[in-house]
Amino acid sequence: MQYRRFGSTDLTTSEVGFGCARIGGLFQGSSRAELVTLLRRTFDQGVTFFDTADMYTQGESERLVGEAFHHNRDRVVIATKFGYRSPAQKRLLNHVKPFVKPLIARLGLKSQQVHAGLRGAVSQQDFSPAYIASAVEASLRRLKTDYIDVYQLHDPPVEVLEHGEFVESLELLVRQGKVRHWGVACHRQDDALVCLRYPSLASVQVGLSVLEQAALDAAIPRAAERGTAIIARQVFASGLLTRRLDALRLDEIDADPELAARKRDQLAAYASIAEHCGRSRAEMALQFALARHGVSVVLLGISRDEQVEPTLRALQAPGLSAEEQQLLTASRRTSLVD
Ligand SMILES: NC(=O)c1ccc[n+]([C@@H]2O[C@H](COP(=O)([O-])OP(=O)(O)OC[C@H]3O[C@@H](n4cnc5c(N)ncnc54)[C@H](OP(=O)(O)O)[C@@H]3O)[C@@H](O)[C@H]2O)c1
């Protein structure tokens, strides 16, 4: 495992981090104990960065990270996020989760069926000083810690970023020692450019993959130039880049059939490039993100034990050659994100 400076902060992190959005959900077959073991096992393999959020799996993701590392707190970097208020139905779901989970498994219910029942239960966003003050305490409790290394706004709308009311609250949390650094997990690439104006901002999190290269135009170079840490996420395009193409239904790729068909062609083109280069699609996707100048940590959306070994093997692979880089950046014209 290689380690990198986290921008111009005092933190150092493994070059890949564990993206914790997929752990602890109602439909995940693994038990709590298995997920805690999965987190600890990736740490044993050298991963020191864990990215979670208060709203992931109704708080369960933060709880699992807390459970896994409260005895080893100073050896990991914990990044979490705030800004989504859970609707009442989802909060209720969280309380009944331990009882409902075995029932769902027994009845073989699928995610879509239960989510249909929650339709209308849309999370509202809140970045007000009062909300930040309460959200941070709840995250600290779930994470079983007295400080958060990187506290991030979760998909803030651009107006919130421009107004900047949250800055004073976050700077206060830093002075109080509850937060070491603050950052923004950006919904859109251009949002990163807006938040770079705040001197105390330490990190930005942006989507970056061979199919979503827009962050390379301005967000990543400008953040790197300023010494802002860059967290690259969705390097496997949330699994589209690695799943079997012939098994992907169009509606799994995109709700818009026309766009889905276009994306499927792009995925097929990417598969051909990887084959031509003699690399697996996962390896190529990972190496592409790791090679970008200024990226401090690349998140991996791990949810199962068997994903750890191949990912760490893909890390050992040689970096991309100039020809491989060229092939991938030429495919930029066909970016999945408009
Ligand atoms: N707005 C935000 O702040 C935001 C939004 C999205 C994500 N994130 C962060 O980014 C993290 C990653 O997001 P993500 O999970 O959507 O994207 P991702 O890492 O691009 O995709 C994860 C998927 O890739 C596949 N995969 C993982 N490891 C693999 C391997 N070694 N070989 C082949 N396939 C592999 C798996 O698909 P299968 O399930 O098919 O195996 C997995 O579900 C999240 O956990 C979260 O921390 C933040």
Tab-separated table of N, CA and C in Angstrom, residues 1 4 6 10 29 76 78 82 88 93 99 110 153 156 208 231 313 316 320:
chain	number	residue	atom	x	y	z
A	1	MET	N	0.846	-1.200	0.000
A	1	MET	CA	0.000	0.000	0.000
A	1	MET	C	0.886	1.256	0.000
A	4	ARG	N	-0.313	8.776	0.863
A	4	ARG	CA	-0.200	10.107	0.265
A	4	ARG	C	-0.552	11.177	1.295
A	6	PHE	N	-2.596	14.259	2.559
A	6	PHE	CA	-3.988	14.661	2.308
A	6	PHE	C	-3.985	16.175	2.060
A	10	ASP	N	-2.165	18.068	7.783
A	10	ASP	CA	-1.191	17.243	8.509
A	10	ASP	C	-1.528	15.750	8.392
A	29	GLY	N	-26.731	-9.122	2.970
A	29	GLY	CA	-26.798	-10.395	3.660
A	29	GLY	C	-25.880	-10.473	4.877
A	76	VAL	N	-6.507	5.550	12.002
A	76	VAL	CA	-7.343	5.674	10.799
A	76	VAL	C	-7.781	7.132	10.592
A	78	ILE	N	-10.971	9.182	9.507
A	78	ILE	CA	-12.414	9.020	9.298
A	78	ILE	C	-12.986	10.300	8.687
A	82	PHE	N	-22.486	15.437	6.398
A	82	PHE	CA	-23.751	15.850	7.005
A	82	PHE	C	-24.502	16.694	5.989
A	88	ALA	N	-39.050	10.933	8.553
A	88	ALA	CA	-39.519	10.146	9.702
A	88	ALA	C	-39.579	8.645	9.398
A	93	LEU	N	-37.469	3.201	10.335
A	93	LEU	CA	-36.872	1.990	9.758
A	93	LEU	C	-35.593	1.622	10.514
A	99	PHE	N	-34.987	-6.106	13.664
A	99	PHE	CA	-36.066	-7.101	13.605
A	99	PHE	C	-36.505	-7.350	12.166
A	110	LYS	N	-37.192	-7.719	-2.216
A	110	LYS	CA	-36.141	-7.007	-2.941
A	110	LYS	C	-36.187	-5.536	-2.554
A	153	LEU	N	-19.615	18.655	3.926
A	153	LEU	CA	-20.988	18.958	3.513
A	153	LEU	C	-21.353	17.926	2.459
A	156	PRO	N	-24.050	19.757	-1.078
A	156	PRO	CA	-24.747	21.039	-0.863
A	156	PRO	C	-25.133	21.690	-2.192
A	208	LEU	N	-14.964	10.721	-10.290
A	208	LEU	CA	-13.918	10.646	-11.316
A	208	LEU	C	-13.781	9.207	-11.784
A	231	ILE	N	-10.532	13.934	-2.952
A	231	ILE	CA	-11.032	12.568	-2.741
A	231	ILE	C	-11.778	12.198	-4.015
A	313	ARG	N	-5.048	-6.450	-5.402
A	313	ARG	CA	-4.195	-6.940	-6.496
A	313	ARG	C	-4.122	-5.898	-7.617
A	316	GLN	N	-1.500	-3.368	-7.135
A	316	GLN	CA	-0.108	-3.761	-7.376
A	316	GLN	C	0.256	-3.672	-8.859
A	320	LEU	N	-0.443	3.114	-15.579
A	320	LEU	CA	-0.807	3.145	-16.995
A	320	LEU	C	0.333	3.705	-17.845
